[in-house]
């Protein structure tokens, strides 16, 4: 263990761990700079609280760093602002070492903890605005649900102006220099983190940001990436601006996303797109070979309808299409019109599988899949254009539900 605990203020110490080798987080997020699991010890004259723990496989390193600052038996509270396992994986190990500690979480957080851990431990739900006095240092809880789970909350220490936000304001970025004014350029990592994790929750984010708008802030202490002490207000402003970004929507727009092996599914995609355009709806044709899951997520989130095509390979859609759709979420897209298509050699399951998938993430399937055996004929391309025109009509009629 090279890294020592790091003072955040006179009574608050970083005791987290770095995970610089991590390259993919939660299966979906690329982490080219690794990540960190930040945990903080808060000490008052009458009480001690640990804010978040770390991922389970770092428990030994974490406990060693914690012991360098405090005997764990002296910890009175473990605050779980968010219960995802990257922050609660080491919780049971901490509680073994800190037998008198009570876990504090939001009401939903307490339910999640009970689901996650079969063993009993002292746990208490805290309300929005509730305070716990540690003696000269206070924990004030701020409800911030759906960031990015329903359990999430912030914890504020007014005496130091330190705000613990767990994932919010975080970045997957491991750097031993720890503070934003000492590490390298992490702006891209922070924006990427926002886009993947929080862009579906803009409304909830704006509600939470409004709550902290007038808090005196010396430090924002997230649980991934740099600790933010250089004009922390700038991060609130930045997040507010990002959360307010909305795609212009004067005219309806449809994304046609496809992958194609020998050009047949591409021909269908182009014909469908031309039909959609003829019906007065903007269309964005995306070749799956030339895009990324994040770009697809943005384009689909901003669109009013989605048409997806893939050839059938060995009885299934090609894996690229599942990868590309991996970040598309029902939170933003529930109820939007969707349809599937694809050319095939003999069995042709891909279009049905795509349709099932889109249905599963709450799109509204508005027409039967378009399936064409082998290379499409002129008649079949005309039918594909008609498929597009009918789809556009559904889009023009639809009122997609948005969060
Ligand atoms: Fe860092 Fe949502 O956990």
XYZ file of C-alpha atoms and ligand atoms in Angstrom:
406
model
C 0.000 0.000 0.000
C 1.834 3.056 -1.239
C -0.820 5.693 -0.925
C -1.397 7.132 2.545
C -4.691 8.537 3.824
C -5.110 12.125 2.608
C -6.545 15.030 4.645
C -9.498 16.753 2.984
C -10.023 19.148 5.912
C -9.001 19.144 9.580
C -11.570 16.452 10.435
C -12.156 14.705 7.117
C -9.745 12.194 5.576
C -9.762 10.312 2.263
C -9.296 6.604 2.929
C -10.330 5.143 -0.442
C -8.518 2.945 -2.934
C -7.299 3.395 -6.477
C -8.022 0.833 -9.207
C -5.766 2.078 -12.021
C -5.799 -1.171 -14.016
C -9.570 -1.277 -14.544
C -10.482 -0.932 -18.228
C -14.235 -1.663 -18.206
C -16.607 -0.666 -15.425
C -20.027 -2.296 -14.917
C -19.502 -4.150 -18.222
C -20.509 -1.052 -20.237
C -18.170 1.834 -19.390
C -14.696 2.102 -20.780
C -12.244 3.236 -18.109
C -9.004 4.011 -19.881
C -7.736 5.873 -16.798
C -8.865 3.201 -14.324
C -11.006 4.406 -11.441
C -11.025 4.994 -7.715
C -13.446 4.093 -4.948
C -13.283 7.106 -2.682
C -14.239 6.706 0.958
C -13.975 9.385 3.606
C -13.641 9.376 7.371
C -15.410 12.227 9.200
C -14.461 12.834 12.823
C -16.217 14.990 15.400
C -15.578 15.272 19.129
C -18.380 12.821 19.939
C -18.583 10.607 16.910
C -16.909 9.181 13.828
C -18.487 8.352 10.498
C -17.214 6.572 7.432
C -18.781 7.797 4.169
C -19.012 4.913 1.648
C -16.859 1.802 1.588
C -15.180 0.321 -1.517
C -15.441 -2.574 -3.952
C -15.209 -5.939 -2.213
C -11.894 -7.114 -3.644
C -10.139 -4.017 -2.248
C -11.356 -4.589 1.320
C -7.931 -5.532 2.759
C -6.154 -2.500 1.328
C -9.050 -0.304 2.375
C -9.119 -1.542 5.980
C -5.357 -1.109 6.244
C -5.657 2.513 5.090
C -8.583 3.097 7.428
C -6.642 1.673 10.386
C -3.859 4.143 9.697
C -6.321 6.883 10.680
C -8.704 5.342 13.201
C -9.330 2.173 15.150
C -12.405 0.830 13.302
C -14.035 -0.081 16.663
C -14.442 3.668 17.179
C -16.575 4.170 14.051
C -20.167 5.062 14.982
C -21.736 5.352 11.524
C -21.188 4.105 8.009
C -23.007 6.357 5.535
C -24.090 4.697 2.267
C -25.104 7.499 -0.078
C -25.669 4.865 -2.788
C -25.684 1.104 -2.389
C -24.167 -0.144 -5.665
C -21.526 -2.801 -4.867
C -18.575 -0.654 -5.930
C -19.356 1.363 -2.760
C -20.840 -1.295 -0.491
C -18.863 -4.397 -1.502
C -16.602 -4.057 1.544
C -19.423 -3.095 3.925
C -19.604 -6.412 5.786
C -15.840 -6.473 6.259
C -16.011 -2.938 7.657
C -18.849 -3.861 10.001
C -16.890 -6.871 11.273
C -14.123 -4.484 12.238
C -16.527 -1.778 13.459
C -19.081 -3.700 15.552
C -20.768 -0.656 17.083
C -21.351 1.142 13.770
C -24.846 1.868 12.478
C -25.320 2.066 8.721
C -27.161 5.184 7.527
C -28.862 5.279 4.126
C -31.977 6.625 2.447
C -35.171 4.668 3.003
C -34.746 3.006 -0.408
C -31.068 2.469 0.322
C -31.967 0.556 3.491
C -34.309 -1.682 1.478
C -31.593 -2.327 -1.089
C -29.054 -3.149 1.633
C -31.468 -5.665 3.166
C -31.889 -7.270 -0.272
C -28.155 -7.345 -0.881
C -26.974 -8.675 2.480
C -28.661 -11.588 4.178
C -26.955 -10.941 7.534
C -28.416 -8.568 10.072
C -26.606 -5.385 11.038
C -27.687 -2.096 12.608
C -29.095 0.102 9.869
C -31.238 3.237 9.934
C -33.033 5.209 7.238
C -32.341 8.952 7.216
C -34.682 11.584 5.767
C -34.008 14.512 3.492
C -32.712 17.323 5.714
C -32.056 15.106 8.749
C -28.841 15.764 10.682
C -26.549 13.632 12.818
C -24.344 15.502 15.290
C -20.806 14.121 15.580
C -19.726 16.888 17.972
C -18.594 20.063 16.212
C -19.184 18.350 12.899
C -22.581 17.508 11.435
C -23.768 15.072 8.811
C -26.712 16.590 6.922
C -28.477 14.288 4.478
C -29.867 15.618 1.219
C -32.279 13.458 -0.756
C -31.075 13.037 -4.360
C -32.939 9.999 -5.722
C -32.382 8.401 -9.140
C -28.759 9.497 -9.410
C -28.424 6.959 -10.775
C -30.365 4.526 -8.582
C -33.512 5.302 -6.576
C -31.468 4.994 -3.371
C -29.071 7.882 -3.908
C -28.553 10.822 -1.549
C -25.842 13.373 -0.696
C -24.240 14.005 2.689
C -23.095 17.516 3.599
C -20.809 18.612 6.433
C -21.636 22.312 6.904
C -18.741 23.034 9.302
C -16.247 22.185 6.513
C -18.404 22.928 3.468
C -17.730 19.383 2.232
C -20.370 17.635 0.121
C -20.209 13.872 -0.411
C -22.009 12.996 -3.625
C -21.024 9.375 -4.377
C -21.353 8.925 -8.174
C -22.494 12.476 -8.975
C -19.581 14.676 -10.173
C -17.484 11.528 -10.379
C -15.084 10.359 -13.070
C -13.400 7.056 -13.720
C -9.928 8.432 -13.247
C -7.254 7.011 -10.955
C -4.490 9.390 -9.911
C -2.507 9.346 -6.668
C -2.400 13.141 -6.635
C -6.111 12.891 -5.810
C -7.206 16.540 -6.066
C -8.605 18.181 -9.202
C -5.923 20.894 -9.128
C -3.115 18.318 -8.957
C -4.133 15.499 -11.310
C -3.964 15.620 -15.105
C -6.794 16.604 -17.419
C -9.829 14.584 -16.356
C -12.497 16.769 -18.003
C -13.168 14.229 -20.767
C -13.488 11.394 -18.247
C -15.935 13.437 -16.172
C -18.082 14.289 -19.201
C -18.081 10.671 -20.404
C -19.130 9.562 -16.941
C -21.980 12.091 -16.947
C -23.156 11.027 -20.388
C -23.238 7.315 -19.724
C -24.538 7.417 -16.169
C -26.575 10.569 -15.727
C -27.840 11.816 -19.079
C -30.956 9.592 -18.753
C -31.688 11.238 -15.383
C -31.477 14.930 -16.303
C -34.727 15.857 -14.558
C -33.695 14.221 -11.291
C -30.249 15.743 -11.608
C -31.638 19.266 -11.964
C -33.811 18.734 -8.877
C -30.789 17.632 -6.837
C -28.547 20.403 -8.188
C -31.184 22.967 -7.226
C -31.015 21.692 -3.641
C -27.278 22.330 -3.403
C -27.315 25.573 -5.378
C -26.919 27.785 -2.294
C -24.783 25.534 -0.125
C -21.392 26.994 0.811
C -18.968 24.543 -0.804
C -15.254 24.152 -0.089
C -14.939 20.644 -1.464
C -17.114 18.287 -3.487
C -16.054 14.769 -2.579
C -17.384 12.212 -5.072
C -16.655 8.504 -4.797
C -14.921 8.092 -8.149
C -12.062 10.182 -9.460
C -10.575 13.465 -8.288
C -11.676 15.296 -5.144
C -12.990 18.651 -6.337
C -11.613 21.603 -4.380
C -10.741 24.107 -7.128
C -13.795 26.382 -7.228
C -16.212 23.518 -6.557
C -19.119 25.710 -7.657
C -17.848 25.407 -11.248
C -18.718 21.700 -11.168
C -22.270 22.433 -10.053
C -22.575 24.962 -12.882
C -21.063 22.530 -15.384
C -23.381 19.713 -14.375
C -26.360 22.073 -14.479
C -25.478 23.131 -18.031
C -25.042 19.511 -19.146
C -28.325 18.487 -17.554
C -30.114 21.314 -19.367
C -28.776 20.360 -22.786
C -31.663 19.158 -24.883
C -31.725 18.143 -28.515
C -33.690 20.545 -30.731
C -36.964 18.936 -31.686
C -38.808 21.165 -34.148
C -39.131 18.319 -36.642
C -39.603 14.628 -35.880
C -36.509 12.543 -36.449
C -35.922 8.801 -36.794
C -32.700 6.839 -36.405
C -32.181 3.924 -38.793
C -29.329 1.846 -37.357
C -28.021 -1.132 -39.283
C -25.172 -3.558 -39.709
C -24.648 -5.335 -42.997
C -22.346 -8.156 -44.121
C -22.684 -8.164 -47.913
C -24.738 -5.015 -48.501
C -28.288 -6.433 -48.588
C -29.357 -5.159 -45.174
C -27.710 -1.842 -46.043
C -29.824 -1.597 -49.220
C -32.941 -2.189 -47.132
C -31.774 0.447 -44.625
C -31.313 3.023 -47.374
C -34.705 2.265 -48.888
C -36.426 2.480 -45.487
C -34.638 5.774 -44.782
C -35.754 7.214 -48.118
C -39.361 6.239 -47.350
C -39.177 7.898 -43.938
C -37.775 11.063 -45.528
C -40.471 11.120 -48.216
C -43.105 11.101 -45.477
C -41.737 14.344 -44.011
C -39.702 12.991 -41.099
C -35.986 13.648 -40.708
C -33.946 10.498 -40.823
C -30.466 9.664 -39.613
C -28.945 6.587 -41.200
C -26.235 5.059 -38.988
C -23.906 2.344 -40.229
C -23.057 0.191 -37.222
C -19.481 -0.215 -38.421
C -18.850 3.513 -38.035
C -20.246 4.359 -34.632
C -20.049 3.573 -30.913
C -22.587 2.623 -28.224
C -22.323 6.088 -26.676
C -22.996 7.842 -29.993
C -25.943 5.527 -30.675
C -27.340 6.245 -27.218
C -27.189 10.005 -27.820
C -28.742 9.844 -31.279
C -31.527 7.484 -30.187
C -32.259 9.446 -27.000
C -32.709 12.575 -29.103
C -34.821 10.846 -31.793
C -38.558 10.202 -32.021
C -38.330 6.678 -33.411
C -35.866 3.850 -34.023
C -35.550 1.293 -36.810
C -32.846 -1.366 -36.413
C -31.575 -3.893 -38.932
C -29.180 -6.815 -38.939
C -28.551 -9.829 -41.125
C -29.010 -13.257 -39.569
C -25.813 -15.126 -38.824
C -26.034 -18.675 -37.444
C -29.609 -18.150 -36.344
C -29.096 -14.799 -34.607
C -28.497 -11.095 -35.130
C -24.825 -10.167 -35.343
C -23.208 -9.310 -32.014
C -22.307 -5.764 -33.122
C -25.945 -4.722 -33.013
C -26.341 -5.845 -29.373
C -23.141 -4.034 -28.447
C -24.338 -0.842 -30.149
C -27.719 -0.947 -28.422
C -26.136 -1.640 -25.036
C -26.580 1.874 -23.637
C -30.049 2.597 -25.029
C -32.378 2.774 -22.061
C -36.150 2.696 -21.478
C -35.802 5.627 -19.090
C -35.569 8.014 -22.021
C -37.110 5.992 -24.855
C -40.175 4.317 -23.366
C -43.077 4.402 -25.824
C -41.150 5.587 -28.884
C -42.119 3.848 -32.150
C -39.691 1.160 -33.277
C -39.356 -1.555 -35.893
C -36.806 -4.120 -37.099
C -35.584 -5.427 -40.419
C -32.872 -7.509 -42.033
C -31.917 -9.702 -44.935
C -31.121 -13.362 -44.383
C -29.941 -16.501 -46.115
C -32.333 -19.220 -44.955
C -33.714 -18.801 -41.400
C -33.983 -15.033 -40.757
C -34.371 -14.804 -36.973
C -32.445 -11.539 -36.515
C -35.314 -9.111 -37.175
C -37.564 -10.955 -34.689
C -34.823 -10.954 -32.071
C -34.245 -7.236 -32.498
C -37.969 -6.622 -32.237
C -38.088 -8.621 -28.974
C -35.168 -6.662 -27.610
C -36.692 -3.280 -28.474
C -39.981 -4.383 -26.940
C -38.094 -5.440 -23.818
C -36.640 -1.974 -23.380
C -40.123 -0.504 -23.748
C -40.117 0.794 -27.296
C -43.486 0.574 -29.000
C -43.263 -1.855 -31.929
C -45.535 -0.296 -34.544
C -45.220 -2.761 -37.429
C -44.157 -6.295 -38.316
C -40.449 -6.783 -39.052
C -39.328 -6.432 -42.648
C -37.441 -9.573 -43.659
C -35.986 -10.176 -47.108
C -34.321 -13.355 -48.253
C -30.871 -12.709 -49.725
C -30.401 -9.719 -52.026
C -33.471 -7.438 -52.193
C -35.172 -7.109 -55.587
C -36.475 -3.790 -56.942
C -39.960 -4.756 -55.730
C -38.612 -5.561 -52.278
C -36.775 -2.247 -52.136
C -40.014 -0.499 -53.043
C -41.688 -2.420 -50.208
C -38.892 -1.290 -47.885
C -39.542 2.347 -48.848
C -43.227 1.791 -48.103
C -42.188 0.249 -44.759
C -40.346 3.504 -44.067
C -43.337 5.666 -45.067
C -45.650 3.701 -42.761
C -43.156 3.980 -39.945
C -42.915 7.741 -40.426
C -46.703 7.992 -40.205
C -46.603 6.214 -36.820
C -43.903 8.591 -35.638
C -45.895 11.640 -36.681
C -48.871 10.336 -34.705
C -46.934 9.219 -31.654
C -46.546 11.018 -28.384
C -43.511 9.363 -26.856
C -43.515 9.436 -23.094
C -40.430 11.012 -21.610
C -39.164 11.123 -18.029
Fe -20.209 4.062 -8.371
Fe -23.441 3.670 -9.096
O -21.821 3.213 -8.345
